[in-house]
Coordinates of C-alpha atoms in Angstrom, one line a residue:
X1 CA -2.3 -11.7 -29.5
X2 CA -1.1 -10.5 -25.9
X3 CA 2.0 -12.9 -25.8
X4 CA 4.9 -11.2 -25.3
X5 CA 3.2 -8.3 -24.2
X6 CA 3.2 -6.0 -20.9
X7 CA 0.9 -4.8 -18.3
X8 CA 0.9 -3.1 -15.4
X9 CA -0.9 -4.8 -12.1
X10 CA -1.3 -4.9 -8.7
X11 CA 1.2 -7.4 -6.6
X12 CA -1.5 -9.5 -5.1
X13 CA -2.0 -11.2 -8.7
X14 CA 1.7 -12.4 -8.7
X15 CA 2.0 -13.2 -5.0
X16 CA 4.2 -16.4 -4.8
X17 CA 6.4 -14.7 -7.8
X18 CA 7.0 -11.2 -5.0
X19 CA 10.2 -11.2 -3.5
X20 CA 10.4 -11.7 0.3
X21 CA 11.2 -8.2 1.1
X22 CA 8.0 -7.0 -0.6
X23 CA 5.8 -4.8 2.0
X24 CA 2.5 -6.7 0.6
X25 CA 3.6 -9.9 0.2
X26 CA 2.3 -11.5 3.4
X27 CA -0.6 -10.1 2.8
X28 CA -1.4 -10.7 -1.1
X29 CA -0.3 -14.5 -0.1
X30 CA -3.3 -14.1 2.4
X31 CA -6.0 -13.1 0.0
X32 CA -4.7 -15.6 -3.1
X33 CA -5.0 -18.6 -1.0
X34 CA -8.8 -17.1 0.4
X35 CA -10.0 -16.1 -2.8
X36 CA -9.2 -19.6 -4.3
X37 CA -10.2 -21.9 -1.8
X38 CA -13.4 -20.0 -2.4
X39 CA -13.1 -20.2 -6.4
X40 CA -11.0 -22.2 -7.2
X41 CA -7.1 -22.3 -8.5
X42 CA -6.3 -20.1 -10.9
X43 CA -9.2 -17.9 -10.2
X44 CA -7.2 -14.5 -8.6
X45 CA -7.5 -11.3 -10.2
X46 CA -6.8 -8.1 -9.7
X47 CA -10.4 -6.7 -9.2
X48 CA -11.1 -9.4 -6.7
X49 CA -7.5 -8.1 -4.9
X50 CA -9.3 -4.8 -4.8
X51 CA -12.1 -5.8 -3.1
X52 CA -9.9 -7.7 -0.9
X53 CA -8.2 -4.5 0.1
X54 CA -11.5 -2.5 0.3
X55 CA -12.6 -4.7 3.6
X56 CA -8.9 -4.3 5.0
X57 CA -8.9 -0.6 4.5
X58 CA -12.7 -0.2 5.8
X59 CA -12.2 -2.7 9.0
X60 CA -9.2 0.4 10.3
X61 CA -11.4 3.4 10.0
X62 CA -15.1 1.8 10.7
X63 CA -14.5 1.2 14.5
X64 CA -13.2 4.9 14.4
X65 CA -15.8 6.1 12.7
X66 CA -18.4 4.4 15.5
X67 CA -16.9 6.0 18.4
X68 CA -17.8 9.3 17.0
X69 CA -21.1 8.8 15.4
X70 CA -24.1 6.1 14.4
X71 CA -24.1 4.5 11.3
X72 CA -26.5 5.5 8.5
X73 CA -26.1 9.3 9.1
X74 CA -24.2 12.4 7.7
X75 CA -22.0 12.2 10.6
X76 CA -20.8 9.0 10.7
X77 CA -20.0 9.3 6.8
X78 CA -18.3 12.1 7.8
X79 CA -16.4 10.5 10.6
X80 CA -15.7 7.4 8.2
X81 CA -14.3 9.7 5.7
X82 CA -12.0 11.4 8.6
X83 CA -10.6 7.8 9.8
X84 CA -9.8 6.5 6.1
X85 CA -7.9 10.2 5.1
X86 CA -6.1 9.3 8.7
X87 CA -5.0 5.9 7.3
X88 CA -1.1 5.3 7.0
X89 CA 1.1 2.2 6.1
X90 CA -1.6 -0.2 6.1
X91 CA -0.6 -3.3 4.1
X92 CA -2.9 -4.8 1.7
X93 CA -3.1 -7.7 -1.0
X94 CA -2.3 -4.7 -3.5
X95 CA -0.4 -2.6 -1.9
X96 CA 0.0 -0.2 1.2
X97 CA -2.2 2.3 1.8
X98 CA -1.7 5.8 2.8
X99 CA -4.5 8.3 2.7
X100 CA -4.9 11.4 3.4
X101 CA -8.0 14.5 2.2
X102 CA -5.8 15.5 -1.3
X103 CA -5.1 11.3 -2.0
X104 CA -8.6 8.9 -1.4
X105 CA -6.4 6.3 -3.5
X106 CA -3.4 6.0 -0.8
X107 CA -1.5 3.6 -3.5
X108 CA 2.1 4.3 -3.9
X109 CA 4.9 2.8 -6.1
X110 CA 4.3 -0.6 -4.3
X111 CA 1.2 -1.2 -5.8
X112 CA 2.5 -2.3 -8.9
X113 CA 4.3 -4.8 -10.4
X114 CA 5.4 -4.9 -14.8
X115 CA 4.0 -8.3 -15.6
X116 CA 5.0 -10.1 -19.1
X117 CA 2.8 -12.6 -20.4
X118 CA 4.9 -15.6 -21.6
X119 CA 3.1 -19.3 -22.8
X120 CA 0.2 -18.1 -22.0
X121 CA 0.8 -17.0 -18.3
X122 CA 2.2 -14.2 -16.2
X123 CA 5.2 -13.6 -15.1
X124 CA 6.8 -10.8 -13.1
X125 CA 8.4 -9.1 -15.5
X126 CA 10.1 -5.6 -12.9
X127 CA 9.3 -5.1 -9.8
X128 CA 8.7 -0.8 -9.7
X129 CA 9.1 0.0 -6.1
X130 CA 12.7 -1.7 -6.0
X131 CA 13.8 0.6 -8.8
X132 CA 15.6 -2.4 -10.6
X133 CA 14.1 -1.4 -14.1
X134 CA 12.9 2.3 -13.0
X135 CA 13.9 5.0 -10.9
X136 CA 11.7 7.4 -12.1
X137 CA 9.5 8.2 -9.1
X138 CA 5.5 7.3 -9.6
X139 CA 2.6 8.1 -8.2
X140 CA -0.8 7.5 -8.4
X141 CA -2.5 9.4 -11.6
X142 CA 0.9 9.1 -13.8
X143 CA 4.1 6.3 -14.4
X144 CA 6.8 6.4 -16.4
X145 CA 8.7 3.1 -17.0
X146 CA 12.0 2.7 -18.8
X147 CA 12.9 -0.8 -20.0
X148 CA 14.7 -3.1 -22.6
X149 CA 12.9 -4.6 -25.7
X150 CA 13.6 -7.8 -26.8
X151 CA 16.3 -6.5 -29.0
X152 CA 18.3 -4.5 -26.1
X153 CA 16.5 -1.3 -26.9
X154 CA 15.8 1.3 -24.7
X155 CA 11.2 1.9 -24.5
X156 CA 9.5 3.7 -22.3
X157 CA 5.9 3.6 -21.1
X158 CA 4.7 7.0 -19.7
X159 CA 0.9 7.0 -18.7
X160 CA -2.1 9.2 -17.1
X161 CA -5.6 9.1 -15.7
X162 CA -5.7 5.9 -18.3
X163 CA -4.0 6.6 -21.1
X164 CA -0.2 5.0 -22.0
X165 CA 1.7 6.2 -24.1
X166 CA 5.4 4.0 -25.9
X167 CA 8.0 5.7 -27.1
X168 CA 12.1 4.4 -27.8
X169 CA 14.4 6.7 -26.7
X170 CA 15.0 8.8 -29.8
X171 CA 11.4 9.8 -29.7
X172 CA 10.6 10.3 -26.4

Protein backbone atom coordinates (compact mmCIF):
# COMPACT_ATOMS: atom_id res chain seq x y z
CA UNK A 1 0.00 0.00 0.00
CA UNK A 2 3.02 2.51 0.89
CA UNK A 3 5.29 1.30 -2.02
CA UNK A 4 6.27 3.87 -3.97
CA UNK A 5 5.24 6.29 -1.68
CA UNK A 6 7.00 9.39 0.21
CA UNK A 7 7.66 10.64 3.62
CA UNK A 8 9.36 13.01 5.25
CA UNK A 9 11.90 11.91 8.28
CA UNK A 10 14.56 12.76 10.28
CA UNK A 11 18.32 11.86 8.97
CA UNK A 12 19.27 9.58 11.77
CA UNK A 13 16.83 6.87 10.19
CA UNK A 14 18.90 6.81 6.89
CA UNK A 15 22.32 7.36 8.42
CA UNK A 16 24.70 5.16 6.32
CA UNK A 17 22.46 6.36 3.08
CA UNK A 18 23.60 10.56 4.35
CA UNK A 19 26.17 12.05 2.36
CA UNK A 20 29.56 12.76 4.07
CA UNK A 21 29.10 16.37 4.19
CA UNK A 22 25.84 16.05 6.17
CA UNK A 23 26.13 18.18 9.56
CA UNK A 24 24.37 15.01 11.53
CA UNK A 25 25.85 12.31 9.97
CA UNK A 26 28.55 11.49 12.55
CA UNK A 27 26.26 11.77 14.89
CA UNK A 28 23.01 9.80 13.60
CA UNK A 29 25.81 6.92 12.72
CA UNK A 30 26.47 7.17 16.60
CA UNK A 31 22.90 6.60 17.83
CA UNK A 32 22.01 3.72 14.83
CA UNK A 33 24.78 1.61 15.81
CA UNK A 34 23.76 2.23 19.98
CA UNK A 35 20.24 1.81 19.51
CA UNK A 36 20.78 -1.55 17.66
CA UNK A 37 23.27 -3.22 19.57
CA UNK A 38 20.69 -2.59 22.18
CA UNK A 39 17.69 -3.88 19.90
CA UNK A 40 18.68 -5.38 17.46
CA UNK A 41 19.32 -4.70 13.45
CA UNK A 42 16.85 -3.15 11.81
CA UNK A 43 15.23 -1.79 14.90
CA UNK A 44 16.08 2.31 14.35
CA UNK A 45 13.31 4.62 14.19
CA UNK A 46 12.70 7.94 14.14
CA UNK A 47 10.99 8.33 17.63
CA UNK A 48 13.90 6.38 19.22
CA UNK A 49 16.28 9.22 17.16
CA UNK A 50 14.26 11.65 19.13
CA UNK A 51 14.86 10.48 22.34
CA UNK A 52 18.31 10.07 21.29
CA UNK A 53 18.55 13.76 20.66
CA UNK A 54 16.54 14.61 23.86
CA UNK A 55 19.68 13.41 26.20
CA UNK A 56 22.15 15.25 23.73
CA UNK A 57 20.25 18.43 23.98
CA UNK A 58 19.56 18.09 27.93
CA UNK A 59 23.35 16.93 28.77
CA UNK A 60 24.46 20.95 27.23
CA UNK A 61 22.02 22.96 29.22
CA UNK A 62 21.70 20.70 32.60
CA UNK A 63 25.21 21.45 33.98
CA UNK A 64 24.27 25.16 33.18
CA UNK A 65 21.23 24.94 34.70
CA UNK A 66 23.10 23.44 38.13
CA UNK A 67 25.51 26.26 38.47
CA UNK A 68 22.57 28.61 38.91
CA UNK A 69 20.09 26.70 40.91
CA UNK A 70 19.15 22.98 42.70
CA UNK A 71 17.31 20.68 40.94
CA UNK A 72 13.57 20.00 41.66
CA UNK A 73 12.73 23.74 42.06
CA UNK A 74 11.09 26.69 40.06
CA UNK A 75 14.49 28.04 39.64
CA UNK A 76 16.38 25.48 38.31
CA UNK A 77 13.41 24.78 35.72
CA UNK A 78 13.80 28.19 35.01
CA UNK A 79 17.53 28.15 34.67
CA UNK A 80 17.18 24.77 32.46
CA UNK A 81 14.82 26.53 30.30
CA UNK A 82 17.37 29.61 29.99
CA UNK A 83 20.38 27.16 28.93
CA UNK A 84 18.27 25.02 26.28
CA UNK A 85 16.80 28.67 24.62
CA UNK A 86 20.81 29.49 24.79
CA UNK A 87 21.57 26.30 22.68
CA UNK A 88 23.15 26.80 19.15
CA UNK A 89 24.68 24.40 16.46
CA UNK A 90 24.54 21.41 18.50
CA UNK A 91 24.57 18.30 16.33
CA UNK A 92 22.27 15.48 16.95
CA UNK A 93 21.11 12.02 15.43
CA UNK A 94 18.25 14.20 13.76
CA UNK A 95 19.54 17.16 13.19
CA UNK A 96 21.20 20.38 14.70
CA UNK A 97 19.66 22.19 17.16
CA UNK A 98 19.34 25.84 17.65
CA UNK A 99 17.00 27.23 20.25
CA UNK A 100 16.14 30.12 21.28
CA UNK A 101 12.66 31.70 23.64
CA UNK A 102 10.34 32.16 20.13
CA UNK A 103 11.79 28.37 18.70
CA UNK A 104 11.75 25.32 21.74
CA UNK A 105 11.98 22.98 18.54
CA UNK A 106 15.63 24.37 17.33
CA UNK A 107 15.19 21.95 14.04
CA UNK A 108 16.10 23.54 10.76
CA UNK A 109 16.13 22.31 7.16
CA UNK A 110 18.73 19.63 8.15
CA UNK A 111 16.45 17.74 9.99
CA UNK A 112 14.95 16.17 7.20
CA UNK A 113 15.45 14.01 4.67
CA UNK A 114 12.39 12.90 1.44
CA UNK A 115 12.55 9.15 1.93
CA UNK A 116 10.85 6.77 -0.92
CA UNK A 117 9.95 3.44 0.11
CA UNK A 118 11.05 1.00 -2.62
CA UNK A 119 10.86 -3.28 -2.09
CA UNK A 120 9.72 -2.79 0.88
CA UNK A 121 12.61 -0.53 2.40
CA UNK A 122 13.75 3.14 2.53
CA UNK A 123 15.68 4.83 0.58
CA UNK A 124 16.80 8.43 0.51
CA UNK A 125 14.85 9.77 -1.86
CA UNK A 126 16.20 14.19 -1.63
CA UNK A 127 18.15 15.38 0.68
CA UNK A 128 16.32 19.11 1.70
CA UNK A 129 19.06 21.00 3.20
CA UNK A 130 21.32 20.57 -0.01
CA UNK A 131 18.57 22.18 -2.03
CA UNK A 132 19.10 19.42 -4.87
CA UNK A 133 15.19 18.79 -5.21
CA UNK A 134 14.09 22.14 -3.28
CA UNK A 135 15.17 25.54 -2.77
CA UNK A 136 12.25 26.74 -1.18
CA UNK A 137 13.40 27.62 2.29
CA UNK A 138 11.75 25.52 5.33
CA UNK A 139 11.30 25.84 8.70
CA UNK A 140 9.98 24.26 11.38
CA UNK A 141 5.88 24.55 11.43
CA UNK A 142 5.61 24.56 7.42
CA UNK A 143 7.66 22.74 4.08
CA UNK A 144 7.13 23.05 0.79
CA UNK A 145 8.79 20.47 -1.54
CA UNK A 146 8.88 20.44 -5.29
CA UNK A 147 9.72 17.18 -7.07
CA UNK A 148 9.32 14.85 -10.17
CA UNK A 149 6.64 12.05 -10.40
CA UNK A 150 7.34 9.02 -11.90
CA UNK A 151 6.20 10.34 -15.18
CA UNK A 152 8.49 13.62 -15.17
CA UNK A 153 5.83 15.67 -13.68
CA UNK A 154 6.25 18.49 -11.69
CA UNK A 155 4.25 17.78 -7.59
CA UNK A 156 4.60 19.59 -4.85
CA UNK A 157 4.06 18.77 -1.17
CA UNK A 158 3.28 21.96 0.97
CA UNK A 159 2.54 21.12 4.76
CA UNK A 160 1.68 22.76 8.33
CA UNK A 161 1.37 22.09 12.00
CA UNK A 162 0.54 18.30 10.47
CA UNK A 163 -1.32 18.60 7.63
CA UNK A 164 0.14 18.05 3.79
CA UNK A 165 -1.23 19.05 1.18
CA UNK A 166 -0.17 17.59 -3.06
CA UNK A 167 -0.74 19.53 -5.67
CA UNK A 168 0.91 19.37 -9.81
CA UNK A 169 1.88 22.46 -10.92
CA UNK A 170 -1.22 23.59 -12.76
CA UNK A 171 -3.08 23.46 -9.54
CA UNK A 172 -0.91 24.65 -7.14
Amino acid sequence: AVEGGFVVSGPAVLAEQLPDSHPSKAEAIKFVQQYEKAYGPGSRNQFAGHAYDSIIVMEKAVPIALKKAKPGTPEFRAARRDALEQIKEVPGAHGIFTMSPDDHLGLDNRARVMVKIENGTCTMEVDIESGRANPIPLDPYRFSLAIKDAEGKQVYFSGNNGGVKITDAENS
